[in-house]
PDB file of C-alpha atoms (C1' of nucleotides) in Angstrom:
ATOM      1  CA  MET A  30     -30.507  41.916  38.958  1.00 78.00           C
ATOM      2  CA  PRO A  31     -31.947  41.122  35.569  1.00 93.00           C
ATOM      3  CA  GLU A  32     -35.667  41.796  35.491  1.00 95.00           C
ATOM      4  CA  LEU A  33     -37.846  42.675  32.516  1.00 96.00           C
ATOM      5  CA  PRO A  34     -36.071  45.935  31.546  1.00 96.00           C
ATOM      6  CA  GLU A  35     -32.633  44.344  31.783  1.00 95.00           C
ATOM      7  CA  VAL A  36     -33.635  41.308  29.719  1.00 95.00           C
ATOM      8  CA  GLU A  37     -35.332  43.576  27.186  1.00 96.00           C
ATOM      9  CA  THR A  38     -32.127  45.644  26.938  1.00 96.00           C
ATOM     10  CA  VAL A  39     -30.140  42.508  26.132  1.00 96.00           C
ATOM     11  CA  ARG A  40     -32.755  41.452  23.586  1.00 97.00           C
ATOM     12  CA  ARG A  41     -32.708  44.777  21.774  1.00 97.00           C
ATOM     13  CA  GLY A  42     -28.933  44.792  21.637  1.00 96.00           C
ATOM     14  CA  LEU A  43     -28.690  41.290  20.285  1.00 96.00           C
ATOM     15  CA  LEU A  44     -31.631  41.134  17.873  1.00 97.00           C
ATOM     16  CA  PRO A  45     -30.179  42.960  14.843  1.00 97.00           C
ATOM     17  CA  GLU A  46     -26.842  41.192  15.146  1.00 96.00           C
ATOM     18  CA  ILE A  47     -27.890  37.590  15.615  1.00 97.00           C
ATOM     19  CA  THR A  48     -30.893  37.259  13.322  1.00 97.00           C
ATOM     20  CA  GLY A  49     -29.898  35.038  10.426  1.00 98.00           C
ATOM     21  CA  ARG A  50     -26.806  33.663  12.153  1.00 98.00           C
ATOM     22  CA  THR A  51     -26.273  29.911  12.233  1.00 98.00           C
ATOM     23  CA  ILE A  52     -25.381  28.127  15.454  1.00 98.00           C
ATOM     24  CA  GLN A  53     -22.183  26.146  14.959  1.00 98.00           C
ATOM     25  CA  SER A  54     -21.363  24.759  18.386  1.00 97.00           C
ATOM     26  CA  VAL A  55     -22.277  24.457  22.069  1.00 97.00           C
ATOM     27  CA  GLU A  56     -19.234  24.687  24.335  1.00 96.00           C
ATOM     28  CA  PRO A  57     -19.567  24.538  28.128  1.00 94.00           C
ATOM     29  CA  ILE A  58     -16.509  25.946  29.885  1.00 94.00           C
ATOM     30  CA  ASP A  59     -16.492  24.721  33.485  1.00 92.00           C
ATOM     31  CA  PHE A  60     -20.134  24.102  34.390  1.00 93.00           C
ATOM     32  CA  PRO A  61     -22.115  21.628  32.215  1.00 92.00           C
ATOM     33  CA  GLY A  62     -25.135  22.201  34.466  1.00 93.00           C
ATOM     34  CA  VAL A  63     -25.740  25.482  32.666  1.00 95.00           C
ATOM     35  CA  LEU A  64     -27.530  23.316  30.052  1.00 95.00           C
ATOM     36  CA  GLY A  65     -29.954  22.007  32.668  1.00 92.00           C
ATOM     37  CA  GLU A  66     -30.847  18.364  32.053  1.00 90.00           C
ATOM     38  CA  TYR A  67     -29.260  18.350  28.617  1.00 94.00           C
ATOM     39  CA  SER A  68     -25.892  16.796  27.921  1.00 94.00           C
ATOM     40  CA  VAL A  69     -23.520  18.651  25.648  1.00 95.00           C
ATOM     41  CA  ASP A  70     -24.172  16.112  22.918  1.00 96.00           C
ATOM     42  CA  GLU A  71     -27.939  16.451  23.219  1.00 95.00           C
ATOM     43  CA  ALA A  72     -27.787  20.243  23.204  1.00 96.00           C
ATOM     44  CA  THR A  73     -25.439  20.196  20.232  1.00 97.00           C
ATOM     45  CA  ALA A  74     -27.716  17.830  18.318  1.00 97.00           C
ATOM     46  CA  ARG A  75     -30.655  20.166  18.853  1.00 96.00           C
ATOM     47  CA  LEU A  76     -28.871  23.409  18.106  1.00 97.00           C
ATOM     48  CA  ALA A  77     -25.962  22.944  15.720  1.00 98.00           C
ATOM     49  CA  GLY A  78     -26.867  23.929  12.173  1.00 98.00           C
ATOM     50  CA  ARG A  79     -29.987  25.818  13.249  1.00 98.00           C
ATOM     51  CA  VAL A  80     -30.495  29.350  11.976  1.00 98.00           C
ATOM     52  CA  ILE A  81     -31.617  31.989  14.483  1.00 98.00           C
ATOM     53  CA  THR A  82     -34.763  33.540  13.039  1.00 98.00           C
ATOM     54  CA  GLY A  83     -35.690  35.902  15.846  1.00 97.00           C
ATOM     55  CA  LEU A  84     -35.259  36.823  19.469  1.00 97.00           C
ATOM     56  CA  ASP A  85     -38.221  37.252  21.795  1.00 97.00           C
ATOM     57  CA  ARG A  86     -38.673  37.936  25.481  1.00 97.00           C
ATOM     58  CA  ARG A  87     -41.293  36.453  27.783  1.00 97.00           C
ATOM     59  CA  GLY A  88     -41.097  37.880  31.297  1.00 96.00           C
ATOM     60  CA  LYS A  89     -37.467  37.504  32.284  1.00 96.00           C
ATOM     61  CA  TYR A  90     -36.831  34.755  29.736  1.00 96.00           C
ATOM     62  CA  LEU A  91     -34.976  35.358  26.484  1.00 97.00           C
ATOM     63  CA  VAL A  92     -36.215  33.075  23.728  1.00 97.00           C
ATOM     64  CA  PHE A  93     -34.201  32.557  20.552  1.00 97.00           C
ATOM     65  CA  ALA A  94     -36.440  31.397  17.718  1.00 97.00           C
ATOM     66  CA  LEU A  95     -34.890  28.759  15.453  1.00 98.00           C
ATOM     67  CA  ASP A  96     -35.622  27.721  11.885  1.00 97.00           C
ATOM     68  CA  ASP A  97     -37.042  24.347  12.961  1.00 97.00           C
ATOM     69  CA  ASP A  98     -39.713  26.002  15.178  1.00 96.00           C
ATOM     70  CA  ALA A  99     -37.845  24.979  18.310  1.00 97.00           C
ATOM     71  CA  GLY A 100     -36.038  27.527  20.454  1.00 97.00           C
ATOM     72  CA  LEU A 101     -33.285  28.293  22.871  1.00 97.00           C
ATOM     73  CA  ILE A 102     -34.260  29.666  26.263  1.00 97.00           C
ATOM     74  CA  VAL A 103     -31.864  31.808  28.294  1.00 97.00           C
ATOM     75  CA  HIS A 104     -32.589  32.862  31.866  1.00 96.00           C
ATOM     76  CA  LEU A 105     -30.060  35.149  33.541  1.00 95.00           C
ATOM     77  CA  ARG A 106     -31.408  34.561  37.074  1.00 94.00           C
ATOM     78  CA  MET A 107     -29.287  36.643  39.438  1.00 92.00           C
ATOM     79  CA  THR A 108     -25.945  37.325  37.854  1.00 93.00           C
ATOM     80  CA  GLY A 109     -26.079  35.990  34.305  1.00 94.00           C
ATOM     81  CA  VAL A 110     -24.603  38.027  31.448  1.00 95.00           C
ATOM     82  CA  LEU A 111     -25.160  37.190  27.783  1.00 96.00           C
ATOM     83  CA  MET A 112     -22.776  38.909  25.412  1.00 96.00           C
ATOM     84  CA  LEU A 113     -21.915  38.902  21.716  1.00 96.00           C
ATOM     85  CA  GLU A 114     -18.155  39.050  21.509  1.00 96.00           C
ATOM     86  CA  ALA A 115     -15.350  38.549  19.009  1.00 97.00           C
ATOM     87  CA  ARG A 116     -14.035  35.006  19.188  1.00 95.00           C
ATOM     88  CA  THR A 117     -10.529  36.380  19.629  1.00 96.00           C
ATOM     89  CA  SER A 118     -11.399  38.636  22.583  1.00 95.00           C
ATOM     90  CA  PRO A 119     -10.418  37.605  26.134  1.00 94.00           C
ATOM     91  CA  ALA A 120     -12.921  35.376  27.892  1.00 93.00           C
ATOM     92  CA  PRO A 121     -15.165  37.174  30.397  1.00 93.00           C
ATOM     93  CA  ARG A 122     -14.942  36.555  34.107  1.00 92.00           C
ATOM     94  CA  PHE A 123     -17.223  33.674  35.197  1.00 94.00           C
ATOM     95  CA  HIS A 124     -17.451  32.404  31.624  1.00 95.00           C
ATOM     96  CA  ARG A 125     -19.725  29.315  31.614  1.00 96.00           C
ATOM     97  CA  LEU A 126     -20.793  28.638  28.010  1.00 96.00           C
ATOM     98  CA  THR A 127     -20.143  29.648  24.434  1.00 97.00           C
ATOM     99  CA  ILE A 128     -22.718  29.322  21.675  1.00 97.00           C
ATOM    100  CA  GLY A 129     -20.537  29.397  18.590  1.00 97.00           C
ATOM    101  CA  LEU A 130     -22.003  31.264  15.602  1.00 98.00           C
ATOM    102  CA  ASP A 131     -20.989  31.643  11.984  1.00 97.00           C
ATOM    103  CA  GLY A 132     -18.956  34.775  11.452  1.00 96.00           C
ATOM    104  CA  GLU A 133     -16.420  36.264  13.813  1.00 97.00           C
ATOM    105  CA  ARG A 134     -18.474  36.662  16.965  1.00 97.00           C
ATOM    106  CA  ASP A 135     -19.929  34.165  19.433  1.00 97.00           C
ATOM    107  CA  LEU A 136     -22.567  34.319  22.098  1.00 97.00           C
ATOM    108  CA  ARG A 137     -20.922  34.000  25.499  1.00 96.00           C
ATOM    109  CA  PHE A 138     -22.789  33.307  28.702  1.00 96.00           C
ATOM    110  CA  ALA A 139     -21.099  34.314  31.962  1.00 95.00           C
ATOM    111  CA  ASP A 140     -22.607  33.842  35.404  1.00 94.00           C
ATOM    112  CA  GLN A 141     -20.974  34.347  38.775  1.00 93.00           C
ATOM    113  CA  ARG A 142     -23.449  32.326  40.795  1.00 92.00           C
ATOM    114  CA  LYS A 143     -24.289  29.538  38.310  1.00 94.00           C
ATOM    115  CA  PHE A 144     -28.050  29.985  38.687  1.00 94.00           C
ATOM    116  CA  GLY A 145     -28.611  31.016  35.067  1.00 95.00           C
ATOM    117  CA  ARG A 146     -29.526  28.508  32.364  1.00 96.00           C
ATOM    118  CA  VAL A 147     -29.228  28.174  28.582  1.00 97.00           C
ATOM    119  CA  ILE A 148     -31.593  25.417  27.528  1.00 96.00           C
ATOM    120  CA  PRO A 149     -32.853  24.089  24.182  1.00 96.00           C
ATOM    121  CA  ALA A 150     -36.632  24.030  24.006  1.00 96.00           C
ATOM    122  CA  SER A 151     -39.055  22.188  21.766  1.00 95.00           C
ATOM    123  CA  ARG A 152     -42.053  23.980  20.332  1.00 94.00           C
ATOM    124  CA  GLU A 153     -44.141  22.338  23.053  1.00 94.00           C
ATOM    125  CA  ALA A 154     -41.774  23.514  25.761  1.00 94.00           C
ATOM    126  CA  LEU A 155     -42.060  27.088  24.464  1.00 95.00           C
ATOM    127  CA  ILE A 156     -45.841  26.878  24.667  1.00 94.00           C
ATOM    128  CA  GLY A 157     -45.557  25.512  28.198  1.00 94.00           C
ATOM    129  CA  LEU A 158     -43.390  28.449  29.204  1.00 95.00           C
ATOM    130  CA  ASP A 159     -45.910  30.885  27.817  1.00 95.00           C
ATOM    131  CA  LEU A 160     -48.784  29.216  29.651  1.00 94.00           C
ATOM    132  CA  LYS A 161     -47.187  29.282  33.065  1.00 94.00           C
ATOM    133  CA  LEU A 162     -46.451  33.002  32.920  1.00 96.00           C
ATOM    134  CA  GLY A 163     -48.871  35.850  33.505  1.00 96.00           C
ATOM    135  CA  PRO A 164     -49.457  38.639  30.976  1.00 96.00           C
ATOM    136  CA  GLU A 165     -46.679  40.809  29.648  1.00 97.00           C
ATOM    137  CA  PRO A 166     -46.972  43.991  31.727  1.00 97.00           C
ATOM    138  CA  LEU A 167     -46.393  46.306  28.754  1.00 97.00           C
ATOM    139  CA  SER A 168     -48.886  44.557  26.495  1.00 97.00           C
ATOM    140  CA  ASP A 169     -52.604  45.149  25.947  1.00 97.00           C
ATOM    141  CA  ALA A 170     -53.265  41.916  27.826  1.00 96.00           C
ATOM    142  CA  PHE A 171     -52.280  43.637  31.065  1.00 97.00           C
ATOM    143  CA  THR A 172     -54.896  46.133  32.222  1.00 97.00           C
ATOM    144  CA  ALA A 173     -56.004  47.640  35.524  1.00 97.00           C
ATOM    145  CA  ASP A 174     -58.969  45.273  35.432  1.00 97.00           C
ATOM    146  CA  THR A 175     -56.921  42.126  34.849  1.00 97.00           C
ATOM    147  CA  LEU A 176     -54.524  43.150  37.604  1.00 97.00           C
ATOM    148  CA  TYR A 177     -57.358  43.727  40.049  1.00 97.00           C
ATOM    149  CA  ALA A 178     -58.929  40.393  39.112  1.00 96.00           C
ATOM    150  CA  SER A 179     -55.691  38.538  39.772  1.00 96.00           C
ATOM    151  CA  ILE A 180     -54.863  40.152  43.127  1.00 96.00           C
ATOM    152  CA  HIS A 181     -58.125  40.857  44.857  1.00 95.00           C
ATOM    153  CA  ARG A 182     -58.515  37.382  46.348  1.00 95.00           C
ATOM    154  CA  ARG A 183     -54.889  36.944  47.298  1.00 95.00           C
ATOM    155  CA  LYS A 184     -54.169  36.837  51.036  1.00 95.00           C
ATOM    156  CA  ALA A 185     -50.440  37.320  50.654  1.00 95.00           C
ATOM    157  CA  PRO A 186     -48.622  40.674  50.856  1.00 96.00           C
ATOM    158  CA  ILE A 187     -48.943  42.551  47.559  1.00 96.00           C
ATOM    159  CA  LYS A 188     -45.174  42.456  47.171  1.00 96.00           C
ATOM    160  CA  SER A 189     -45.223  38.638  47.218  1.00 95.00           C
ATOM    161  CA  VAL A 190     -48.128  38.593  44.772  1.00 96.00           C
ATOM    162  CA  LEU A 191     -46.337  40.855  42.300  1.00 96.00           C
ATOM    163  CA  LEU A 192     -43.221  38.678  42.445  1.00 95.00           C
ATOM    164  CA  ASP A 193     -45.387  35.723  41.365  1.00 96.00           C
ATOM    165  CA  GLN A 194     -44.551  35.371  37.663  1.00 95.00           C
ATOM    166  CA  GLY A 195     -47.942  33.799  37.064  1.00 95.00           C
ATOM    167  CA  VAL A 196     -49.672  37.049  38.043  1.00 96.00           C
ATOM    168  CA  VAL A 197     -47.621  39.326  35.828  1.00 97.00           C
ATOM    169  CA  ALA A 198     -44.410  38.322  34.061  1.00 96.00           C
ATOM    170  CA  GLY A 199     -41.117  40.079  34.521  1.00 96.00           C
ATOM    171  CA  LEU A 200     -41.188  41.918  37.845  1.00 96.00           C
ATOM    172  CA  GLY A 201     -38.444  41.304  40.395  1.00 95.00           C
ATOM    173  CA  ASN A 202     -37.321  42.855  43.629  1.00 94.00           C
ATOM    174  CA  ILE A 203     -36.171  46.193  42.228  1.00 94.00           C
ATOM    175  CA  TYR A 204     -39.160  47.120  40.090  1.00 96.00           C
ATOM    176  CA  VAL A 205     -41.722  45.825  42.581  1.00 96.00           C
ATOM    177  CA  ASP A 206     -40.340  48.088  45.306  1.00 95.00           C
ATOM    178  CA  GLU A 207     -40.242  51.007  42.904  1.00 96.00           C
ATOM    179  CA  ALA A 208     -43.784  50.404  41.610  1.00 97.00           C
ATOM    180  CA  LEU A 209     -45.260  50.113  45.116  1.00 97.00           C
ATOM    181  CA  PHE A 210     -43.570  53.369  46.127  1.00 96.00           C
ATOM    182  CA  ARG A 211     -44.859  55.136  43.057  1.00 97.00           C
ATOM    183  CA  ALA A 212     -48.360  53.815  43.716  1.00 97.00           C
ATOM    184  CA  GLY A 213     -48.211  54.734  47.411  1.00 97.00           C
ATOM    185  CA  ILE A 214     -48.989  51.188  48.527  1.00 97.00           C
ATOM    186  CA  HIS A 215     -47.397  49.506  51.558  1.00 96.00           C
ATOM    187  CA  PRO A 216     -45.540  46.374  50.401  1.00 96.00           C
ATOM    188  CA  ALA A 217     -47.040  44.297  53.235  1.00 95.00           C
ATOM    189  CA  ALA A 218     -50.632  45.265  52.401  1.00 96.00           C
ATOM    190  CA  LEU A 219     -52.524  42.114  51.477  1.00 96.00           C
ATOM    191  CA  GLY A 220     -53.545  41.749  47.859  1.00 96.00           C
ATOM    192  CA  ALA A 221     -57.140  41.327  48.950  1.00 96.00           C
ATOM    193  CA  SER A 222     -57.050  44.655  50.805  1.00 96.00           C
ATOM    194  CA  LEU A 223     -56.577  46.655  47.623  1.00 97.00           C
ATOM    195  CA  GLY A 224     -59.536  48.152  45.811  1.00 97.00           C
ATOM    196  CA  PRO A 225     -60.012  48.728  42.087  1.00 97.00           C
ATOM    197  CA  GLU A 226     -58.668  52.262  42.302  1.00 97.00           C
ATOM    198  CA  GLN A 227     -55.495  51.163  44.023  1.00 97.00           C
ATOM    199  CA  ALA A 228     -55.111  48.378  41.480  1.00 97.00           C
ATOM    200  CA  ALA A 229     -55.431  50.945  38.702  1.00 97.00           C
ATOM    201  CA  GLY A 230     -52.761  53.096  40.309  1.00 97.00           C
ATOM    202  CA  LEU A 231     -50.529  50.095  40.736  1.00 97.00           C
ATOM    203  CA  HIS A 232     -51.060  49.083  37.120  1.00 97.00           C
ATOM    204  CA  ALA A 233     -49.926  52.515  35.940  1.00 97.00           C
ATOM    205  CA  ALA A 234     -46.962  52.519  38.342  1.00 97.00           C
ATOM    206  CA  ILE A 235     -45.770  49.121  37.127  1.00 97.00           C
ATOM    207  CA  GLN A 236     -45.834  50.276  33.531  1.00 97.00           C
ATOM    208  CA  ASP A 237     -44.093  53.546  34.414  1.00 97.00           C
ATOM    209  CA  VAL A 238     -41.174  51.967  36.259  1.00 96.00           C
ATOM    210  CA  LEU A 239     -40.690  49.293  33.591  1.00 96.00           C
ATOM    211  CA  ARG A 240     -40.753  51.841  30.749  1.00 97.00           C
ATOM    212  CA  SER A 241     -38.244  53.976  32.643  1.00 96.00           C
ATOM    213  CA  GLY A 242     -36.046  50.953  33.195  1.00 95.00           C
ATOM    214  CA  ILE A 243     -36.030  50.113  29.491  1.00 96.00           C
ATOM    215  CA  GLU A 244     -35.460  53.751  28.515  1.00 96.00           C
ATOM    216  CA  HIS A 245     -32.380  53.846  30.738  1.00 95.00           C
ATOM    217  CA  ARG A 246     -31.121  50.507  29.445  1.00 93.00           C
ATOM    218  CA  GLY A 247     -31.624  48.648  32.697  1.00 92.00           C
ATOM    219  CA  THR A 248     -30.419  48.865  36.267  1.00 88.00           C
ATOM    220  CA  SER A 249     -26.731  47.989  36.752  1.00 86.00           C
ATOM    221  CA  PHE A 250     -26.892  48.005  40.528  1.00 80.00           C
ATOM    222  CA  SER A 251     -24.393  45.150  40.667  1.00 76.00           C
ATOM    223  CA  SER A 252     -23.581  42.735  37.901  1.00 81.00           C
ATOM    224  CA  PHE A 253     -25.974  43.525  35.064  1.00 88.00           C
ATOM    225  CA  ARG A 254     -24.407  44.259  31.680  1.00 91.00           C
ATOM    226  CA  ASP A 255     -25.965  44.550  28.235  1.00 91.00           C
ATOM    227  CA  ALA A 256     -25.001  42.371  25.262  1.00 92.00           C
ATOM    228  CA  TYR A 257     -21.855  44.431  24.664  1.00 92.00           C
ATOM    229  CA  GLY A 258     -20.673  44.712  28.262  1.00 90.00           C
ATOM    230  CA  GLY A 259     -22.188  48.161  28.837  1.00 90.00           C
ATOM    231  CA  LYS A 260     -23.844  49.263  32.057  1.00 90.00           C
ATOM    232  CA  GLY A 261     -27.402  50.528  32.289  1.00 91.00           C
ATOM    233  CA  ALA A 262     -28.231  53.841  33.933  1.00 90.00           C
ATOM    234  CA  ASN A 263     -31.518  53.119  35.650  1.00 90.00           C
ATOM    235  CA  GLN A 264     -29.887  52.760  39.075  1.00 90.00           C
ATOM    236  CA  HIS A 265     -29.783  56.568  39.117  1.00 90.00           C
ATOM    237  CA  GLN A 266     -33.576  56.702  38.718  1.00 92.00           C
ATOM    238  CA  LEU A 267     -34.473  54.471  41.659  1.00 93.00           C
ATOM    239  CA  ALA A 268     -36.399  56.082  44.498  1.00 95.00           C
ATOM    240  CA  VAL A 269     -36.412  53.381  47.173  1.00 94.00           C
ATOM    241  CA  TYR A 270     -34.711  50.126  46.148  1.00 93.00           C
ATOM    242  CA  GLY A 271     -31.805  49.367  48.473  1.00 89.00           C
ATOM    243  CA  ARG A 272     -32.215  52.657  50.330  1.00 91.00           C
ATOM    244  CA  GLY A 273     -34.170  51.460  53.342  1.00 91.00           C
ATOM    245  CA  ARG A 274     -31.245  49.697  54.980  1.00 89.00           C
ATOM    246  CA  SER A 275     -29.443  52.944  55.698  1.00 89.00           C
ATOM    247  CA  GLY A 276     -32.614  54.942  56.289  1.00 91.00           C
ATOM    248  CA  LEU A 277     -32.008  57.413  53.464  1.00 92.00           C
ATOM    249  CA  PRO A 278     -34.647  60.135  53.258  1.00 94.00           C
ATOM    250  CA  CYS A 279     -37.680  59.631  51.020  1.00 95.00           C
ATOM    251  CA  VAL A 280     -37.224  61.653  47.838  1.00 95.00           C
ATOM    252  CA  ARG A 281     -40.824  62.779  48.127  1.00 96.00           C
ATOM    253  CA  CYS A 282     -41.349  63.632  51.793  1.00 96.00           C
ATOM    254  CA  GLY A 283     -38.005  63.293  53.551  1.00 95.00           C
ATOM    255  CA  THR A 284     -39.117  60.602  55.997  1.00 95.00           C
ATOM    256  CA  PRO A 285     -36.344  58.037  56.580  1.00 94.00           C
ATOM    257  CA  LEU A 286     -37.021  54.973  54.418  1.00 94.00           C
ATOM    258  CA  MET A 287     -37.511  51.635  56.154  1.00 94.00           C
ATOM    259  CA  ARG A 288     -36.403  48.096  55.381  1.00 93.00           C
ATOM    260  CA  ILE A 289     -38.361  44.925  56.082  1.00 93.00           C
ATOM    261  CA  VAL A 290     -38.153  41.389  54.680  1.00 93.00           C
ATOM    262  CA  LEU A 291     -41.018  40.105  52.534  1.00 93.00           C
ATOM    263  CA  ALA A 292     -41.047  36.954  50.432  1.00 92.00           C
ATOM    264  CA  GLY A 293     -37.464  36.481  51.569  1.00 90.00           C
ATOM    265  CA  ARG A 294     -36.356  39.722  49.931  1.00 93.00           C
ATOM    266  CA  GLY A 295     -35.095  42.957  51.355  1.00 92.00           C
ATOM    267  CA  THR A 296     -37.899  45.460  50.916  1.00 94.00           C
ATOM    268  CA  SER A 297     -37.507  49.237  51.071  1.00 94.00           C
ATOM    269  CA  PHE A 298     -40.415  51.631  51.417  1.00 95.00           C
ATOM    270  CA  CYS A 299     -41.503  54.992  52.817  1.00 96.00           C
ATOM    271  CA  PRO A 300     -43.735  54.600  55.891  1.00 95.00           C
ATOM    272  CA  THR A 301     -45.315  58.000  55.218  1.00 96.00           C
ATOM    273  CA  CYS A 302     -45.952  57.757  51.468  1.00 97.00           C
ATOM    274  CA  GLN A 303     -46.900  54.062  51.661  1.00 96.00           C
ATOM    275  CA  PRO A 304     -49.197  53.753  54.707  1.00 95.00           C
ATOM    276  CA  MET A 305     -50.772  50.432  55.715  1.00 90.00           C
TER     277      MET A 305
ATOM    278  C1'  DT B   1     -11.595  35.410  59.885  1.00 50.21           C
ATOM    279  C1'  DG B   2     -16.281  34.183  60.257  1.00 50.21           C
ATOM    280  C1'  DT B   3     -20.968  35.590  59.306  1.00 50.21           C
ATOM    281  C1'  DT B   4     -24.499  37.537  56.603  1.00 50.21           C
ATOM    282  C1'  DA B   5     -26.996  39.570  52.693  1.00 50.21           C
ATOM    283  C1'  DT B   6     -27.654  39.338  48.012  1.00 50.21           C
ATOM    284  C1'  DG B   7     -32.553  37.704  44.848  1.00 50.21           C
ATOM    285  C1'  DT B   8     -34.606  34.075  40.925  1.00 50.21           C
ATOM    286  C1'  DT B   9     -36.900  29.924  40.333  1.00 50.21           C
ATOM    287  C1'  DG B  10     -38.235  25.404  41.676  1.00 50.21           C
ATOM    288  C1'  DC B  11     -39.107  22.129  45.148  1.00 50.21           C
ATOM    289  C1'  DC B  12     -41.058  20.888  49.437  1.00 50.21           C
ATOM    290  C1'  DA B  13     -43.971  21.304  53.595  1.00 50.21           C
ATOM    291  C1'  DT B  14     -47.932  23.130  55.612  1.00 50.21           C
TER     292       DT B  14
ATOM    293  C1'  DT C  17     -54.864  25.948  45.837  1.00 50.21           C
ATOM    294  C1'  DA C  18     -52.248  29.342  48.304  1.00 50.21           C
ATOM    295  C1'  DT C  19     -48.474  30.462  50.905  1.00 50.21           C
ATOM    296  C1'  DG C  20     -43.957  30.373  53.037  1.00 50.21           C
ATOM    297  C1'  DG C  21     -39.345  28.572  53.564  1.00 50.21           C
ATOM    298  C1'  DC C  22     -35.293  27.007  51.675  1.00 50.21           C
ATOM    299  C1'  DA C  23     -31.705  25.248  48.332  1.00 50.21           C
ATOM    300  C1'  DA C  24     -28.826  26.141  44.445  1.00 50.21           C
ATOM    301  C1'  DC C  25     -24.044  29.271  44.368  1.00 50.21           C
ATOM    302  C1'  DA C  26     -20.140  32.791  44.752  1.00 50.21           C
ATOM    303  C1'  DT C  27     -18.887  36.990  46.342  1.00 50.21           C
ATOM    304  C1'  DA C  28     -18.819  41.479  48.760  1.00 50.21           C
ATOM    305  C1'  DA C  29     -19.362  43.758  52.878  1.00 50.21           C
ATOM    306  C1'  DC C  30     -19.567  43.777  57.437  1.00 50.21           C
TER     307       DC C  30
END
DNA sequence: TGTTATGTTGCCAT
DNA sequence: TATGGCAACATAAC
């Protein structure tokens, strides 16, 4: 599922190709709701004629910067795929929206489960998005101290806390499980039970698993594809995600991994390496 | 063939 | 305010 490394992989693929392109059209295929509250006419009025001046990422959100200081926000949610494809190429499966560009290629948004959104955003809306999200985990704003400060009063399981995008932006089920394993922390341990040293270890583990994910161009465990339809390779680097269900042995100690449910998500961990 | 798991965000209840 | 549960949706796997 698209988390920070997957969204960053899409961003890096798209950036050099779409900067300077002009948006020509907004064309929903079979699901107008992909535009959120916007009608096709409203979205077209805001976007058509705008030049794309940059492409940023905030947490799991892709943010296209436009020449009028407004933007276009894309969230892939569970199964969204954003691709740059030749206008003449066959439409992708689950095609929901085309953003027509000048030149021969268009941006195409496909999404099996229709959770993803492509939404125009005013300058104010972009600021609002930034304010509601926690620090970028690979930026200087995210330190062991800031992590400790934001978790040490939380009474929820640390896994739930890390999935809170207001604590740190961009973690999802895969990278949280991997980071907790790497840090040797039980996913059900309460945030408030962790000391500064554990927070420091967790901080380093989060950065490690995210950097690895980006280096391997994302985790294509199921539907994730980059901007050109390619799969990532990070699924081969995962130590615990998805492996608790069948009790596969821990790569570190051999103990059968376990699966529990936390925050409504399947959670895999090693009961030996991640004691309560 | 029916049931269940999948996992993100927002909304609602506590 | 913090936390947990569930809906939105389509499909694969059991």
